[in-house]
mmCIF file of C-alpha atoms in Angstrom:
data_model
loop_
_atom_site.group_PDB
_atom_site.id
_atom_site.type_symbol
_atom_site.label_atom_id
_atom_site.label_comp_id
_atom_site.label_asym_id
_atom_site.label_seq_id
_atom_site.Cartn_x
_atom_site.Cartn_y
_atom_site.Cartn_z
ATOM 1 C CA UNK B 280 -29.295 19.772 3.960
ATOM 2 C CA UNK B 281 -27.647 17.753 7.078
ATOM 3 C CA UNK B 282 -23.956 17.257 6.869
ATOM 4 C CA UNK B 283 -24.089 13.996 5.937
ATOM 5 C CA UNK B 284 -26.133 14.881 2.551
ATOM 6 C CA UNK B 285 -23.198 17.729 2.063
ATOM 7 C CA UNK B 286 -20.449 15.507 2.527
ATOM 8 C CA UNK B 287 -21.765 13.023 -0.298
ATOM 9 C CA UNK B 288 -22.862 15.651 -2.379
ATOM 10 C CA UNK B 289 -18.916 16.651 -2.154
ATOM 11 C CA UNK B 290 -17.527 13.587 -2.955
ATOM 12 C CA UNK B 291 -20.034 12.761 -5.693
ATOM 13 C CA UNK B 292 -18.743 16.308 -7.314
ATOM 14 C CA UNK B 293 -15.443 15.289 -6.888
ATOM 15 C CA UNK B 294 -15.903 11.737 -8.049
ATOM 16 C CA UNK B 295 -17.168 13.408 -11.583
ATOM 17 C CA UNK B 296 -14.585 15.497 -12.124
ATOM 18 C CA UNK B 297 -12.299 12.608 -13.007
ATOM 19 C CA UNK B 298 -14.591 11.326 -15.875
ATOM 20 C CA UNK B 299 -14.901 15.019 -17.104
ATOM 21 C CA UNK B 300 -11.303 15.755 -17.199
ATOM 22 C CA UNK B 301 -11.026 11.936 -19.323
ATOM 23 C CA UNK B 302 -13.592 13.380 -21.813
ATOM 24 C CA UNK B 303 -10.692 15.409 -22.601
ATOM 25 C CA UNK B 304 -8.401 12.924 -23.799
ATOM 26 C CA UNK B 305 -10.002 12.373 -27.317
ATOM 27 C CA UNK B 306 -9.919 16.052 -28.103
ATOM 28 C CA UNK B 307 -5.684 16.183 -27.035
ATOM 29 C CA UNK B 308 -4.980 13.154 -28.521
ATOM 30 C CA UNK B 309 -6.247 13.531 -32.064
ATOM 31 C CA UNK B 310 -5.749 17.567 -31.676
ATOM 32 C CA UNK B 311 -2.532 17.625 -30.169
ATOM 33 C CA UNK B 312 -0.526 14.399 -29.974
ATOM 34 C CA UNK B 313 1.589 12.200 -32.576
ATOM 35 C CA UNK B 314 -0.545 9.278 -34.090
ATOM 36 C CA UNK B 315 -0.217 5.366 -33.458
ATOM 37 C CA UNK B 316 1.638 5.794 -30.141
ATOM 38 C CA UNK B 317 -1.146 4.733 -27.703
ATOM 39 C CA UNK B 318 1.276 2.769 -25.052
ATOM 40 C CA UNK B 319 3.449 5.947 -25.413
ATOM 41 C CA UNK B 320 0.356 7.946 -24.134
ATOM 42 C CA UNK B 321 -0.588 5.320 -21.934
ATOM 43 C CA UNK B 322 2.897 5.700 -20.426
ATOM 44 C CA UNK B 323 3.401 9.227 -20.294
ATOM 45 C CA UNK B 324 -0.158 10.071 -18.521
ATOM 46 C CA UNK B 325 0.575 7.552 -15.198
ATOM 47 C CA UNK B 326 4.448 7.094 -14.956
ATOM 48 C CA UNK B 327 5.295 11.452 -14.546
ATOM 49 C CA UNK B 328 2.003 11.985 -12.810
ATOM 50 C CA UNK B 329 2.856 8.833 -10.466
ATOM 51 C CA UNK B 330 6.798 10.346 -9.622
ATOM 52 C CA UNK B 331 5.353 13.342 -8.980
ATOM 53 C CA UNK B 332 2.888 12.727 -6.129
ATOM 54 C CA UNK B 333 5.800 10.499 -4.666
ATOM 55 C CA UNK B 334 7.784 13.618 -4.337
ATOM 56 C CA UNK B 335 5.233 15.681 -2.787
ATOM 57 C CA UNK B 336 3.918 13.048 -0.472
ATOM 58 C CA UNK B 337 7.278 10.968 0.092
ATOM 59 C CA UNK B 338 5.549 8.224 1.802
ATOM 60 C CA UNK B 339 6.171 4.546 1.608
ATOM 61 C CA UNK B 340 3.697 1.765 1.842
ATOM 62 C CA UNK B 341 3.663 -0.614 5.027
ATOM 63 C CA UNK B 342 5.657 -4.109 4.015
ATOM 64 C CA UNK B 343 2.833 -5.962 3.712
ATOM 65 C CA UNK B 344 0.906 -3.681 1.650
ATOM 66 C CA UNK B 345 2.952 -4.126 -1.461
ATOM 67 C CA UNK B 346 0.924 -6.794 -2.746
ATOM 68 C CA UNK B 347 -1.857 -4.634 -2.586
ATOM 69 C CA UNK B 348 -0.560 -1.911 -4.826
ATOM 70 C CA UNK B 349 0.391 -4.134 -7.354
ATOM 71 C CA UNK B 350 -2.530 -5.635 -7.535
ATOM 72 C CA UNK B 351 -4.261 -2.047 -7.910
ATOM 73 C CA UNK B 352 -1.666 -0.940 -10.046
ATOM 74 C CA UNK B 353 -2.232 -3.720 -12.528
ATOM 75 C CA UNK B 354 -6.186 -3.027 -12.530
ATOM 76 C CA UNK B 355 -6.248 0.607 -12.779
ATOM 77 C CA UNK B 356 -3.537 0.991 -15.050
ATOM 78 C CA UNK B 357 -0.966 -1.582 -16.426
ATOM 79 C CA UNK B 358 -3.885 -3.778 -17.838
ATOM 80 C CA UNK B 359 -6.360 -0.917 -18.259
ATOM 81 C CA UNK B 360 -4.723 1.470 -20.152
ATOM 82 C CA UNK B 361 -3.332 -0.863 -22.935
ATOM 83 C CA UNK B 362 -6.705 -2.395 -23.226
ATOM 84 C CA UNK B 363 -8.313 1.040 -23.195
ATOM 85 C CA UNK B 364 -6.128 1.805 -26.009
ATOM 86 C CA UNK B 365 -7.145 -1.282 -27.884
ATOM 87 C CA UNK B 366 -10.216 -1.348 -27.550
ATOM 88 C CA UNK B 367 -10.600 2.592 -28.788
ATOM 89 C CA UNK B 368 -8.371 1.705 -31.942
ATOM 90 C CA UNK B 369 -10.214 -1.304 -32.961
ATOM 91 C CA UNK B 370 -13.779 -0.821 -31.896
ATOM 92 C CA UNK B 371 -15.619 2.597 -33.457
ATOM 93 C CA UNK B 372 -15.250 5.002 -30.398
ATOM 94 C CA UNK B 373 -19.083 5.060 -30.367
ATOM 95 C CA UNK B 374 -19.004 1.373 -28.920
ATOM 96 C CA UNK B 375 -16.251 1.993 -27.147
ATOM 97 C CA UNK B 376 -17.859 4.200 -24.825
ATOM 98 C CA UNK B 377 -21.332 1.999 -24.433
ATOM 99 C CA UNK B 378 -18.674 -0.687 -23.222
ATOM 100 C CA UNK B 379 -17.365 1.537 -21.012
ATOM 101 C CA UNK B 380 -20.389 2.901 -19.557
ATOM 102 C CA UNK B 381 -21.453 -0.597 -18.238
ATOM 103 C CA UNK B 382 -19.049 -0.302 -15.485
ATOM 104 C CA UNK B 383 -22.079 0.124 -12.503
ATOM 105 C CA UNK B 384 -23.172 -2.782 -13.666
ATOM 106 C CA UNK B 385 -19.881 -4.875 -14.386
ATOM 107 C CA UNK B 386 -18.781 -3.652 -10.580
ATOM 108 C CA UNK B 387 -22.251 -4.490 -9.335
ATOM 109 C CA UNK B 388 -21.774 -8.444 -10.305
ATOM 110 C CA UNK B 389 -18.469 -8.523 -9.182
ATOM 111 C CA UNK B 390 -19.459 -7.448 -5.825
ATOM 112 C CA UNK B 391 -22.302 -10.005 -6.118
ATOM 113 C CA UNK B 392 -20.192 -12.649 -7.121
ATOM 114 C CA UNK B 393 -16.918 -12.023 -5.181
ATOM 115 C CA UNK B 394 -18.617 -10.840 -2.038
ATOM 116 C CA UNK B 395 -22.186 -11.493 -1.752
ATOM 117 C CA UNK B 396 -23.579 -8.119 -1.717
ATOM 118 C CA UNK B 397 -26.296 -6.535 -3.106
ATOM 119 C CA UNK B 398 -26.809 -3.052 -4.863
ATOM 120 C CA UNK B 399 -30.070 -1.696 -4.973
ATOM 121 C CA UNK B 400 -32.564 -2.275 -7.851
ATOM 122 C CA UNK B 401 -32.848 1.578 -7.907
ATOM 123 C CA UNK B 402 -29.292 2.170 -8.569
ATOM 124 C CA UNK B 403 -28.710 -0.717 -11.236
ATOM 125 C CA UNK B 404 -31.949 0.609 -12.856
ATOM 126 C CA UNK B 405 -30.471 3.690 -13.354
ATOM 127 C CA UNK B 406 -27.073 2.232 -14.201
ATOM 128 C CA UNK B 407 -29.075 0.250 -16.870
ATOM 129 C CA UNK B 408 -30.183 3.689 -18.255
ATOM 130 C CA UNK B 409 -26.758 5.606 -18.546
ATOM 131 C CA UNK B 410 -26.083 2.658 -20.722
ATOM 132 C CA UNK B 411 -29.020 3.316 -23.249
ATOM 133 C CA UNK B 412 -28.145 6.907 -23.088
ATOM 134 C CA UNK B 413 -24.988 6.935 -23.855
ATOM 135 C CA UNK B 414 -25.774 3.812 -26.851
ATOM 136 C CA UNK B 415 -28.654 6.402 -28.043
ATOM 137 C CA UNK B 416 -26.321 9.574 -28.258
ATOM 138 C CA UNK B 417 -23.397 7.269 -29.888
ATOM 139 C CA UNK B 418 -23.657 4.593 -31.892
ATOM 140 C CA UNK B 419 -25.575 5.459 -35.498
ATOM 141 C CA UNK B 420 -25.605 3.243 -38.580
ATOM 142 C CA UNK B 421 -24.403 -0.053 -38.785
ATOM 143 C CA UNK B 422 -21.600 -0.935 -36.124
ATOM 144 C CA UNK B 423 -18.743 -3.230 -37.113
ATOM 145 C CA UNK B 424 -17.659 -5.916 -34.948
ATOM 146 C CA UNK B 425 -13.656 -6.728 -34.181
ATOM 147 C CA UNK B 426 -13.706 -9.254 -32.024
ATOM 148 C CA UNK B 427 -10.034 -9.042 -30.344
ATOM 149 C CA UNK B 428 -10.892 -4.620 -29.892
ATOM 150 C CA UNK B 429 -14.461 -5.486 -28.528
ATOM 151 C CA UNK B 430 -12.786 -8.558 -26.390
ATOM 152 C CA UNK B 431 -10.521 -6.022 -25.115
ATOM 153 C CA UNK B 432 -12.756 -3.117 -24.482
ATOM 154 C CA UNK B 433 -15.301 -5.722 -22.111
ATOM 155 C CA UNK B 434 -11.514 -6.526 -20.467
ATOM 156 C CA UNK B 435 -10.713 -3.207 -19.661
ATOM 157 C CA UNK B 436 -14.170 -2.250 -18.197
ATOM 158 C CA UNK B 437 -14.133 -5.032 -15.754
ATOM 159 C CA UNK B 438 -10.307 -4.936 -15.004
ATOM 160 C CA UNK B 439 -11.746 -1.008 -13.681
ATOM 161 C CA UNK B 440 -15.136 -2.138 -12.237
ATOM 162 C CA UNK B 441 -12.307 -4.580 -10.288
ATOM 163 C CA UNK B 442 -10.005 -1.875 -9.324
ATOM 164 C CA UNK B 443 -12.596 0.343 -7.913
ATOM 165 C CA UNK B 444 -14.111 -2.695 -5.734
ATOM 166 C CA UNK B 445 -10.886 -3.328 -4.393
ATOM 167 C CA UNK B 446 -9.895 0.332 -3.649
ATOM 168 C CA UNK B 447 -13.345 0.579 -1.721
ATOM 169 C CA UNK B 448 -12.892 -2.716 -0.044
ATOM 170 C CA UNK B 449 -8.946 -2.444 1.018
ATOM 171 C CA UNK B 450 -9.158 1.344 2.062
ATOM 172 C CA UNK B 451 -5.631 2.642 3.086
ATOM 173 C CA UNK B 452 -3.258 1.386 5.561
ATOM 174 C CA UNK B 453 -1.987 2.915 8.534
ATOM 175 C CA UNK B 454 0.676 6.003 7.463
ATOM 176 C CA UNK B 455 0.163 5.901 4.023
ATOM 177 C CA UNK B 456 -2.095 8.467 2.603
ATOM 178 C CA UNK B 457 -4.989 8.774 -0.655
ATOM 179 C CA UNK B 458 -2.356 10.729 -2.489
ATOM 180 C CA UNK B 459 0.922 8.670 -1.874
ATOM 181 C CA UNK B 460 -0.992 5.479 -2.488
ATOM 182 C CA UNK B 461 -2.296 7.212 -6.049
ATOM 183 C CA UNK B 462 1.230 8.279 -6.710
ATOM 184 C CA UNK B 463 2.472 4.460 -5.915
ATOM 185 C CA UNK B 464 0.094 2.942 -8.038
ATOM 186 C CA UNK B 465 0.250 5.362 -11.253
ATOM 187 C CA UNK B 466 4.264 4.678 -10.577
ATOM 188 C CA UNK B 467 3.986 0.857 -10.433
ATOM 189 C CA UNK B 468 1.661 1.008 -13.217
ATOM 190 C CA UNK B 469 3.466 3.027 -15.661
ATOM 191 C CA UNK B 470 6.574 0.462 -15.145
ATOM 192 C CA UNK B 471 4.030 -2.594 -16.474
ATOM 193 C CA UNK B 472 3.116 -0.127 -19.547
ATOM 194 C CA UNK B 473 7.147 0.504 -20.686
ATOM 195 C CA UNK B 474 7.910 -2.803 -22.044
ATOM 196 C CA UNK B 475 4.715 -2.478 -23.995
ATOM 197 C CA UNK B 476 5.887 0.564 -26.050
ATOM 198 C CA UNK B 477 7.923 -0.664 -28.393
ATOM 199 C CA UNK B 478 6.226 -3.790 -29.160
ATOM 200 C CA UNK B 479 2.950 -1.841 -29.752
ATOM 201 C CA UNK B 480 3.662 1.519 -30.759
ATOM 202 C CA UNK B 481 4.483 2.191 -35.019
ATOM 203 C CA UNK B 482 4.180 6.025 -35.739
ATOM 204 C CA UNK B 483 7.495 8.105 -35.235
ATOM 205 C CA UNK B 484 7.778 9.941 -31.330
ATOM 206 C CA UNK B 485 7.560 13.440 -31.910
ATOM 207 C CA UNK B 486 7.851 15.944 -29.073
ATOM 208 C CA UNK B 487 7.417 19.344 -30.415
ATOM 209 C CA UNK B 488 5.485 22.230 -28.477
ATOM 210 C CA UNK B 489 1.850 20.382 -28.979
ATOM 211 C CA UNK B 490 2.479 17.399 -27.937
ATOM 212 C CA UNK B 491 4.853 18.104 -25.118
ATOM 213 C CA UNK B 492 1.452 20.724 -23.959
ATOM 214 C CA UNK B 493 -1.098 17.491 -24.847
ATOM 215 C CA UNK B 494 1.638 14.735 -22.580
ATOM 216 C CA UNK B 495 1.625 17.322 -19.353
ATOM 217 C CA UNK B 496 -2.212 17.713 -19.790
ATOM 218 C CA UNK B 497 -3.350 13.845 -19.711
ATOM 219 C CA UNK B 498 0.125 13.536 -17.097
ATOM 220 C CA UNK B 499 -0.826 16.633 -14.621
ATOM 221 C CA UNK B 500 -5.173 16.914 -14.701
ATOM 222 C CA UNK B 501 -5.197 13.781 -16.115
ATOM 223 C CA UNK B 502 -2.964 11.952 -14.078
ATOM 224 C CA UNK B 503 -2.282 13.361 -10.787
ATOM 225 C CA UNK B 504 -5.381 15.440 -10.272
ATOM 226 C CA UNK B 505 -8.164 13.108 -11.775
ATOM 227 C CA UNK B 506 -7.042 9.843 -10.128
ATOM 228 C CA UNK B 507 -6.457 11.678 -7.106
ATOM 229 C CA UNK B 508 -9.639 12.934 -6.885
ATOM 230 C CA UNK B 509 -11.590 9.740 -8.321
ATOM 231 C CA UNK B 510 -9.683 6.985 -5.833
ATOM 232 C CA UNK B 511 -10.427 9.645 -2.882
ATOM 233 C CA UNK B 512 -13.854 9.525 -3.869
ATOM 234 C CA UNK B 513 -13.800 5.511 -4.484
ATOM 235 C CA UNK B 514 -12.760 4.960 -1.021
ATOM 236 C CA UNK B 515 -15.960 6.373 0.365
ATOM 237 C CA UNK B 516 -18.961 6.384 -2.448
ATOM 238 C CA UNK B 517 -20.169 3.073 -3.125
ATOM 239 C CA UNK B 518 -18.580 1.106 -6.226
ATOM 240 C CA UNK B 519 -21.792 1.533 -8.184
ATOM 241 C CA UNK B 520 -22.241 4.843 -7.604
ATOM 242 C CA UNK B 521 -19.016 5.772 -8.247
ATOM 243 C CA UNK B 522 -18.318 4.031 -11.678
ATOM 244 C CA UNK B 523 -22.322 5.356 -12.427
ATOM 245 C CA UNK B 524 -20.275 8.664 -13.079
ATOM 246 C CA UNK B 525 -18.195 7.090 -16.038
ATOM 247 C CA UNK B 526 -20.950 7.644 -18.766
ATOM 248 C CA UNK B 527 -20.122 11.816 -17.903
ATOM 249 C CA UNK B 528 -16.711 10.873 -20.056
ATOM 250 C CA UNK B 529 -18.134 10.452 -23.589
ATOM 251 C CA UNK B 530 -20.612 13.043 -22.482
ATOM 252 C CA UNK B 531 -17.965 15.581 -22.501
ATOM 253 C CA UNK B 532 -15.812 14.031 -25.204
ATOM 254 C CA UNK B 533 -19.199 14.799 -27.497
ATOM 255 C CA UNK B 534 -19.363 18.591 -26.203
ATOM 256 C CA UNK B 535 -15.822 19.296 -27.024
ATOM 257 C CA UNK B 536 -15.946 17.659 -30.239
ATOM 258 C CA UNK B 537 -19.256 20.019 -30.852
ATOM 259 C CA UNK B 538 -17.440 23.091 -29.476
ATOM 260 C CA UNK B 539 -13.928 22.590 -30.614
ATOM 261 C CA UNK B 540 -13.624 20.237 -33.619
ATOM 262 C CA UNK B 541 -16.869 21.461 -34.869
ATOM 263 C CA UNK B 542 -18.168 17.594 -34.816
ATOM 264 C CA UNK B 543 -22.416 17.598 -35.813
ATOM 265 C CA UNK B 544 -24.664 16.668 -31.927
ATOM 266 C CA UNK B 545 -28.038 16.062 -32.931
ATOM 267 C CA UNK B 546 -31.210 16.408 -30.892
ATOM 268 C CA UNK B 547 -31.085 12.836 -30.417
ATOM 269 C CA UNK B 548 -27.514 12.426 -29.076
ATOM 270 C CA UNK B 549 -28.452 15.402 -27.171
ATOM 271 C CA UNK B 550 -31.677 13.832 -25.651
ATOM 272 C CA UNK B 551 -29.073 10.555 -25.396
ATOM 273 C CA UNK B 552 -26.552 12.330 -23.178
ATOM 274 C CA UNK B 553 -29.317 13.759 -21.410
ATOM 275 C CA UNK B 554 -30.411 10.608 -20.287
ATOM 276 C CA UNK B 555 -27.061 9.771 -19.655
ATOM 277 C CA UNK B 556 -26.351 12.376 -17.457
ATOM 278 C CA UNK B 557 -29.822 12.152 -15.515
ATOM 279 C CA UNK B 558 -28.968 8.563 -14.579
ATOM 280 C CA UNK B 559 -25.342 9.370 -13.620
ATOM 281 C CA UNK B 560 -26.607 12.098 -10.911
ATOM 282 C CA UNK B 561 -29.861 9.949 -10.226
ATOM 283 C CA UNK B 562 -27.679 6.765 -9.204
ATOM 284 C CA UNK B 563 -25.358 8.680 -6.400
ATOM 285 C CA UNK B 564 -29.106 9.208 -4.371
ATOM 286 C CA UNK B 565 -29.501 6.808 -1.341
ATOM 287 C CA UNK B 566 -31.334 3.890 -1.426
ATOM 288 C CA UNK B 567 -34.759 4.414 -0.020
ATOM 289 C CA UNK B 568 -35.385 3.526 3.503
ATOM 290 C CA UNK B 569 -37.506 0.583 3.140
ATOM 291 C CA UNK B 570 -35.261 -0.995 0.412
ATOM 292 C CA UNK B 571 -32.200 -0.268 2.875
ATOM 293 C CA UNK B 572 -34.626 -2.314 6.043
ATOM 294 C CA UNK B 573 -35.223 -4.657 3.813
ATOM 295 C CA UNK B 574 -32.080 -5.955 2.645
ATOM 296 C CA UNK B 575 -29.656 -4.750 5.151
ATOM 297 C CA UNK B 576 -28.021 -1.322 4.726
ATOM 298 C CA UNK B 577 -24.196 -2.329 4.973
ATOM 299 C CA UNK B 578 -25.371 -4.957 1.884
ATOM 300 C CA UNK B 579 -27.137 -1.934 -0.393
ATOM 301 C CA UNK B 580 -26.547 1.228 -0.002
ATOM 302 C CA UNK B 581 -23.146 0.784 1.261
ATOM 303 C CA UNK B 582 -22.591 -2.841 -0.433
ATOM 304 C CA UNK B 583 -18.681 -2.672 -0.160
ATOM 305 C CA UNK B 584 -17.700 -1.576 2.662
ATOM 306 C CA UNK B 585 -14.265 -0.816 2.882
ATOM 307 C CA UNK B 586 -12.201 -3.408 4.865
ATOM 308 C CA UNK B 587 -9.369 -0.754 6.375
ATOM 309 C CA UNK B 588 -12.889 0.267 8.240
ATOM 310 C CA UNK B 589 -11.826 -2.533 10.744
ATOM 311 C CA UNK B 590 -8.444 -2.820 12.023
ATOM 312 C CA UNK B 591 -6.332 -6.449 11.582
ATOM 313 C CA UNK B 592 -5.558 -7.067 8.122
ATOM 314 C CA UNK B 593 -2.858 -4.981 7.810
ATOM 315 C CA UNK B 594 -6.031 -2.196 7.302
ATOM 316 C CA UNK B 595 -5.421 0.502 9.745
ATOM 317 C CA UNK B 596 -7.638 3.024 10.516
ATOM 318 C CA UNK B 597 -10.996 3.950 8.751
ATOM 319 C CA UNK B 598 -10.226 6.817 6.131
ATOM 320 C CA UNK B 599 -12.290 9.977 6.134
ATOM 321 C CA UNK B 600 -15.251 9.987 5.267
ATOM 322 C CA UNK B 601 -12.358 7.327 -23.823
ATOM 323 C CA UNK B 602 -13.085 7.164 -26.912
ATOM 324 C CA UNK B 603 -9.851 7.169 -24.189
ATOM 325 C CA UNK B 604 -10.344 8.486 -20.958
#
């Protein structure tokens, strides 16, 4: 195995581990947390995790790069966690997650539309399949519609499908590294969530041992660590690639229900999550050689390049290369 092979293989490993430590959030929230405070959550997991990278990487952005980080911040968490929430308290958490496993393909038309670049057929195919997986394993029985939760779950997939484009595509700036920039944007973000907490939140704020263990756990792994680790990874994997590993977070939601809440998995979710699975480690392979001659290989296999490759722009210098969740 050639370095190059090694290094992806590294960043495809660390890529997952975000989605597996947002599988999770399901089993701490109903397990461990108060009910009906979702914005509270939502608040608690980015604002602490966000102050604390900021004082271990005391870094500020450039001038011009605030822009930027709101923009990001907005995407990967002031919109998307209150519509994650939403969405997972007004949809059944079955469709929930088939909406959220659509990402590849959500960030695989934006790219087409915003930018004019391809992903290969390959990789959508497979991206197609996680979906079917994951709808195989999940949903059961009738499934009842609410339009503003399933309005709001499509809303938060593609405000993430947009925030990992753009995190590919804008790269870092000069002087301001992976971790400060997380820490910036979980900061920035969790400011857009507080206003939301009162106006959204009903059930009484209790902080006794349980919930003060479940608020550090989605704040610290689930905060700091995870989004650490998945914007690191979202900087150099290709978008569709990268969000391809999403369907591994109802995937382990499912297994800890099984293991810990004693929740029934039957052969057929099982086979379902298979697939699931399969397809997520399938879709981080290269493109094959002739579909990479054929259509150009900075427009497939690497379809979004990130701009701080090239300097001007205020990019700098190339970096190295649930139910809630």
């Amino acid at each position: 195995m050639d370095a190059g092979t090694t290094g992806r293989a590294r960043l495809v490993l660390l890529g997952a581990l975000a989605p597996v430590v947002w599988g999770t959030t399901y089993v701490v929230t109903t397990e461990l947390l108060p009910p009906d405070r979702p914005m509270t959550a939502s608040l608690l997991r980015a604002l602490p995790a966000g102050l604390l990278l900021l004082a271990l990487t005391r870094q500020l952005p450039p001038a011009a790069w605030w822009g930027r980080l709101a923009v990001l911040a907005l995407l990967n968490f002031g919109a998307f966690f209150p519509l994650l929430f939403l969405g997972a308290y007004r949809l059944p958490g079955g469709l929930a997650a088939v909406v959220g496993s659509a990402q590849p393909l959500v960030a695989a038309a934006l790219l087409w539309t915003a930018f004019r670049q391809r992903t290969p057929l390959p990789r959508l195919l497979w991206a197609a399949a996680a979906v079917a997986g994951v709808a195989v394993a999940v949903l059961g029985g009738p499934v009842v519609l609410d339009p503003l939760g399933l309005a709001a779950a499509v809303a938060g997939t593609a405000v993430m499908a947009a925030g990992v484009v753009l995190t590919r595509r804008w790269g870092l700036p000069e002087g301001l590294g992976g971790i400060a920039a997380t820490g910036w944007q979980l900061t920035l973000g969790g400011l857009m969530i507080l206003p939301l907490v009162p106006l959204v939140d009903t059930g009484p704020f209790v902080l006794d041992l349980p919930a003060a263990a479940g608020y550090a756990w989605l704040a610290v792994p689930g905060g700091a660590i995870a989004y650490a680790a998945w914007f690191h990874a979202g900087r150099r994997l290709p978008s569709t690639s990268l969000t391809l590993l999403m369907p591994l977070t109802p995937v382990t939601a499912a297994v800890l229900g099984w293991a810990v809440l004693g929740e029934a998995l039957t052969p057929l979710q099982a086979a379902g999550f298979g697939l699931a699975v399969l397809a997520a480690l399938a879709g981080q392979l290269p493109a094959p050689p002739g579909l990479r001659r054929r259509h150009g290989s900075s427009r497939t296999d690497a379809p979004d390049e990130p701009a701080a490759s090239r300097r001007g722009a205020g990019g700098g210098p190339a970096p190295h290369p649930g139910r809630k969740g």
